[in-house]
PDB file of C-alpha atoms and ligand atoms in Angstrom:
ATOM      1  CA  UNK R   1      15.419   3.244  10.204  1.00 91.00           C
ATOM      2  CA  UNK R   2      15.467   7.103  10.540  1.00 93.00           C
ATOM      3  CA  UNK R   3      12.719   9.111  12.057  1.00 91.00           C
ATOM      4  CA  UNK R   4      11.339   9.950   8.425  1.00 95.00           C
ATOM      5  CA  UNK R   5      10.616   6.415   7.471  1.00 95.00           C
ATOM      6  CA  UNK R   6       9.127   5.579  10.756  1.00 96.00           C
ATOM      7  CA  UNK R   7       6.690   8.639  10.499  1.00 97.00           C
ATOM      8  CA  UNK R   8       5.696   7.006   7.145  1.00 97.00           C
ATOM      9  CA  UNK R   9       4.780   3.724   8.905  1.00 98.00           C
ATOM     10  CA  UNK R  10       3.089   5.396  11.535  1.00 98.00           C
ATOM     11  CA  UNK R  11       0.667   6.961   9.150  1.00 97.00           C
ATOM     12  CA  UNK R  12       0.458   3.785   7.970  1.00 97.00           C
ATOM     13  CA  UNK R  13      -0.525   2.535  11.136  1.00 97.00           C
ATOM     14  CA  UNK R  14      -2.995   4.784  12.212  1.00 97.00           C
ATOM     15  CA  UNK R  15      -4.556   4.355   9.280  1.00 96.00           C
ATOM     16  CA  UNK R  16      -4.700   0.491   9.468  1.00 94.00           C
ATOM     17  CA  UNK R  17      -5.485   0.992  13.039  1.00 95.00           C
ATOM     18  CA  UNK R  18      -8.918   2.929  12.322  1.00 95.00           C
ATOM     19  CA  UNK R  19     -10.006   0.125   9.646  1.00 93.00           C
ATOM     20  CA  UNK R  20      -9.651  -2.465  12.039  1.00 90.00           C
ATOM     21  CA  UNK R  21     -11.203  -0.998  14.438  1.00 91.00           C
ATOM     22  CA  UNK R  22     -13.949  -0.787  12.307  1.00 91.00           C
ATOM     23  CA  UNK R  23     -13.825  -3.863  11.016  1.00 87.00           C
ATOM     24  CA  UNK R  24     -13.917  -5.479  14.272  1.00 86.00           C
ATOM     25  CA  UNK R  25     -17.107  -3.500  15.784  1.00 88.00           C
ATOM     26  CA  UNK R  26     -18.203  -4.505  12.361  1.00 87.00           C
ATOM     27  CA  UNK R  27     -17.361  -8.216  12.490  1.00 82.00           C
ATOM     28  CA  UNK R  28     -18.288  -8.601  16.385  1.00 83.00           C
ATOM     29  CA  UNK R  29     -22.334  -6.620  15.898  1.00 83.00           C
ATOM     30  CA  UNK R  30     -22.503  -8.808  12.792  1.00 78.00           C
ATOM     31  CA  UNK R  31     -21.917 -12.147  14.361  1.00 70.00           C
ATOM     32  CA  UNK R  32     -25.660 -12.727  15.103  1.00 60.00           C
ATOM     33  CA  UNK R  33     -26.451 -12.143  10.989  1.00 56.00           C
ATOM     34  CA  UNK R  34     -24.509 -13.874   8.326  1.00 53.00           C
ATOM     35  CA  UNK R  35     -22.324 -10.856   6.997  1.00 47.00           C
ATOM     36  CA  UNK R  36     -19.573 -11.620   5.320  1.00 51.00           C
ATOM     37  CA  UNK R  37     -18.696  -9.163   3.195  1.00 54.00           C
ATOM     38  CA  UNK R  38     -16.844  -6.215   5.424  1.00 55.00           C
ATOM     39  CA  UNK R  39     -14.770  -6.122   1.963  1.00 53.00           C
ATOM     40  CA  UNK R  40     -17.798  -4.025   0.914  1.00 51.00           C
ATOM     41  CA  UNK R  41     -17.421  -0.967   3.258  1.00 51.00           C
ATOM     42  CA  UNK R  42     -16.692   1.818   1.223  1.00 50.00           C
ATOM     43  CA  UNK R  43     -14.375   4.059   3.505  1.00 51.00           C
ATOM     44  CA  UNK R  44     -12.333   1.380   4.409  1.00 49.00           C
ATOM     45  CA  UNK R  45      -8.684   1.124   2.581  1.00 50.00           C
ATOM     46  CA  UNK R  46      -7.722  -1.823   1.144  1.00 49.00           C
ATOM     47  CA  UNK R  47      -5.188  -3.899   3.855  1.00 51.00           C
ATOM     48  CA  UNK R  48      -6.101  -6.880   2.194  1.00 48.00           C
ATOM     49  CA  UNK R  49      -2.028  -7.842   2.208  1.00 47.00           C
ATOM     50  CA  UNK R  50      -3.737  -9.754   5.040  1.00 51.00           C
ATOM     51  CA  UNK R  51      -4.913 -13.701   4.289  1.00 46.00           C
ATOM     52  CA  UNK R  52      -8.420 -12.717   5.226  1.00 48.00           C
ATOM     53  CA  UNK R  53      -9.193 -11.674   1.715  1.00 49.00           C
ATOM     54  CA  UNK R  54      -9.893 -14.995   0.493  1.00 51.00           C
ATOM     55  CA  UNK R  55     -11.568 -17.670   2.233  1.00 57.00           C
ATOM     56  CA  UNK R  56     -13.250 -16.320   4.522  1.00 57.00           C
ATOM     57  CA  UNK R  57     -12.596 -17.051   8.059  1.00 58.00           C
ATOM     58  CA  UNK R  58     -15.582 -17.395  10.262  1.00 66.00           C
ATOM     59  CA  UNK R  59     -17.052 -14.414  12.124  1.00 75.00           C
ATOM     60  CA  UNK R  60     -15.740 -15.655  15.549  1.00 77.00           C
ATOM     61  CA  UNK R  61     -12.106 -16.375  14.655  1.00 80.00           C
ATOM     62  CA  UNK R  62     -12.359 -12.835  12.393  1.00 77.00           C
ATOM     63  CA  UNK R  63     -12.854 -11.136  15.631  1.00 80.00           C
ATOM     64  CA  UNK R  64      -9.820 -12.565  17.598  1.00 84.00           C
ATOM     65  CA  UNK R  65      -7.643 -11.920  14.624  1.00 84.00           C
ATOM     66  CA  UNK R  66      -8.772  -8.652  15.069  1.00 82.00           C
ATOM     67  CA  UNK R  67      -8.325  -7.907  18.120  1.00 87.00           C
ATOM     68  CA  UNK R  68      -5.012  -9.389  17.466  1.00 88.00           C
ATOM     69  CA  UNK R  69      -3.865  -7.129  14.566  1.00 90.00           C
ATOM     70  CA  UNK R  70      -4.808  -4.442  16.568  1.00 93.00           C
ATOM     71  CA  UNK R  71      -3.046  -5.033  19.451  1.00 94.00           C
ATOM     72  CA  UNK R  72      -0.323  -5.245  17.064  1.00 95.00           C
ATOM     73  CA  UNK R  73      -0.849  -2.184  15.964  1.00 97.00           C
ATOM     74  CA  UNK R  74      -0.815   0.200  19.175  1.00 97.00           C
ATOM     75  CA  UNK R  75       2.656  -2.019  19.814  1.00 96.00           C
ATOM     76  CA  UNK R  76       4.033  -0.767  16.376  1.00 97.00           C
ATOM     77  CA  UNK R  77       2.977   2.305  17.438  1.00 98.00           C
ATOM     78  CA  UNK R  78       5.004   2.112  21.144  1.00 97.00           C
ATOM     79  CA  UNK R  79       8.000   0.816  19.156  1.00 97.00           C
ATOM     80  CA  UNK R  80       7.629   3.853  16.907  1.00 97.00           C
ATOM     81  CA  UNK R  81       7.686   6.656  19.807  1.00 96.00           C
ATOM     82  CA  UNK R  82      10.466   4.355  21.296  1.00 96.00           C
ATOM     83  CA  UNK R  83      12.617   4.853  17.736  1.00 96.00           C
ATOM     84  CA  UNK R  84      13.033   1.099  17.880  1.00 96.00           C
ATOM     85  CA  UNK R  85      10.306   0.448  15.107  1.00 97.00           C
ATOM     86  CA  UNK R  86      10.921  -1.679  12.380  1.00 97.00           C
ATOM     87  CA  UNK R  87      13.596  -4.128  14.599  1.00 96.00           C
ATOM     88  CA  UNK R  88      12.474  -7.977  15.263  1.00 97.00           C
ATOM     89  CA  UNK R  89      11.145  -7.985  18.622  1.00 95.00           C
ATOM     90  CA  UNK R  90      13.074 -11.542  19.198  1.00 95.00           C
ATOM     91  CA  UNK R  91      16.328 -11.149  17.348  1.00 97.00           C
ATOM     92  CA  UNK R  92      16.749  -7.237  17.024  1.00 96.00           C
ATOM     93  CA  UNK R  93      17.479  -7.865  13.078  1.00 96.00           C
ATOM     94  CA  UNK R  94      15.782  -5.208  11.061  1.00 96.00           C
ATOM     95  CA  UNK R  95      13.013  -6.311   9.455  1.00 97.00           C
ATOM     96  CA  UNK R  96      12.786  -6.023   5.629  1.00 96.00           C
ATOM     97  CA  UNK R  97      11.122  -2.851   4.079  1.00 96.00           C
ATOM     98  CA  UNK R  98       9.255  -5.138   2.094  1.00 96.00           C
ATOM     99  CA  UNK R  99       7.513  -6.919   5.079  1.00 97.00           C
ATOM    100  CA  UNK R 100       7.063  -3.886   6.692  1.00 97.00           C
ATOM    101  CA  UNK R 101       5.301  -2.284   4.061  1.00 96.00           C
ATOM    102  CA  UNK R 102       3.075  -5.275   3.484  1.00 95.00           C
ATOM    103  CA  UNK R 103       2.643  -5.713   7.594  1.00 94.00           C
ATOM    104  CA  UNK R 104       3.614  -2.621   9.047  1.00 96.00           C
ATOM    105  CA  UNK R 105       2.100  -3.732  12.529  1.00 96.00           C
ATOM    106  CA  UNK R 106       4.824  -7.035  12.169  1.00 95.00           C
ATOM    107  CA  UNK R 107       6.675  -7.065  15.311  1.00 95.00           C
ATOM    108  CA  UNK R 108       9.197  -9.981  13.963  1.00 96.00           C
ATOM    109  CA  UNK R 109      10.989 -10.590  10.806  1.00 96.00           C
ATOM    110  CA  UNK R 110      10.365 -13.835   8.673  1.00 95.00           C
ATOM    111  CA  UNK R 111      12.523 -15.675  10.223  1.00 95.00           C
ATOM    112  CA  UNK R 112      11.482 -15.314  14.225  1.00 96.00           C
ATOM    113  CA  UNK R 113       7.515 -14.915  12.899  1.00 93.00           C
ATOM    114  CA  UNK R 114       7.681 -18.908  11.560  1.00 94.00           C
ATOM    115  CA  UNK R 115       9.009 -19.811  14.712  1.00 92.00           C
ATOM    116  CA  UNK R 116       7.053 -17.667  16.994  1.00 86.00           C
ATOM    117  CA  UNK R 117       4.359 -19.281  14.643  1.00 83.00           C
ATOM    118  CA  UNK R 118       5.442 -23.143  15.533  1.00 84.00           C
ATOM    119  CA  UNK R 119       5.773 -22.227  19.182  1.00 76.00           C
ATOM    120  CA  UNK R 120       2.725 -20.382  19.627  1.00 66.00           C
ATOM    121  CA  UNK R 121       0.160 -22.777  17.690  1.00 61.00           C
ATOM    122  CA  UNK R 122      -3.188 -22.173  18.225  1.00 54.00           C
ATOM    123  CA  UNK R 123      -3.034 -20.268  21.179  1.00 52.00           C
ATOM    124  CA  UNK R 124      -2.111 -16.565  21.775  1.00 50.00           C
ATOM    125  CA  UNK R 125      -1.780 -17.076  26.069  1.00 46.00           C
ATOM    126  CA  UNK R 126       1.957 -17.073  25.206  1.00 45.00           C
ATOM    127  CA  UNK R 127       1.795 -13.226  24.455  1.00 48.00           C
ATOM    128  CA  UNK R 128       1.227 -12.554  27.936  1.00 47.00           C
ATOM    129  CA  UNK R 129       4.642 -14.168  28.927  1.00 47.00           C
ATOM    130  CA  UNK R 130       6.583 -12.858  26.300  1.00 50.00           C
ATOM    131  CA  UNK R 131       6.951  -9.107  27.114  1.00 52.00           C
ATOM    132  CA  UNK R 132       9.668  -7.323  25.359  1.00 56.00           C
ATOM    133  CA  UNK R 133      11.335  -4.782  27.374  1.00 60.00           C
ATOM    134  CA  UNK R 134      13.974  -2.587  25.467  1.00 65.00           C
ATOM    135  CA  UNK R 135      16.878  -1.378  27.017  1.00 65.00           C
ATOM    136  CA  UNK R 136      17.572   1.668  25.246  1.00 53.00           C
ATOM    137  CA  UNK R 137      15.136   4.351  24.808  1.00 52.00           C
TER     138      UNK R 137
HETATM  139 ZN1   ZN Y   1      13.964 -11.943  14.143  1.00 80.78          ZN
END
């Protein structure tokens, strides 16, 4: 991916990255009421590529998927100032244009993410073990 495209993505990014942040103040101040509807917000772009648009998932699991996506994010970001953005963190494959424009913050391609998805299960303590640590730079 040349510097152009990546540029693109980080807009993208930073973008997505201000929403969620949003959203997750949002979701984690409105955990003692019953709002549900952070769909509603006005100045917030529509990222609902994301699964969260239907069905709603409870205020407390919102929050950690949050915090997830955003973590995400700032590592897109890193990968983007390292000029290794857009690469599958586990196999080094590039990841498709199409995934990356639905999931910009994706740090695997389809392939590694289902497994990454049957090895992790419900528990994200495996992130902490898993560094990835490019040798190029
Ligand atoms: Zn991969």
């Amino acid at each position: 991916m040349n510097m152009q495209e990546m540029e693109k993505y980080r807009d993208k990014l930073l973008e997505q990255r201000t929403s969620h942040i949003k959203e997750y103040r949002l979701t984690r101040n409105s955990m003692v009421d019953d709002v549900q509807t952070p769909g509603e917000l006005s100045n917030v772009p529509s990222h609902n590529a994301d699964a969260d648009s239907e069905g709603f998932i409870p205020s407390a699991a919102m929050v950690s998927v949050q915090g997830e996506i955003l973590r995400e994010i700032d590592d897109a970001l890193g990968r983007i100032d390292q000029g290794i953005y857009g690469q599958c963190v586990d196999c080094s494959a590039e990841i498709s244009r199409s995934r990356l424009d639905a999931l910009p913050h994706t740090p695997r391609c389809v392939e590694c993410e289902k497994q990454h998805e049957t090895v992790v299960g419900d528990t994200d303590a495996i992130e902490e073990t898993t560094q990835y640590s490019p040798d190029e730079s």
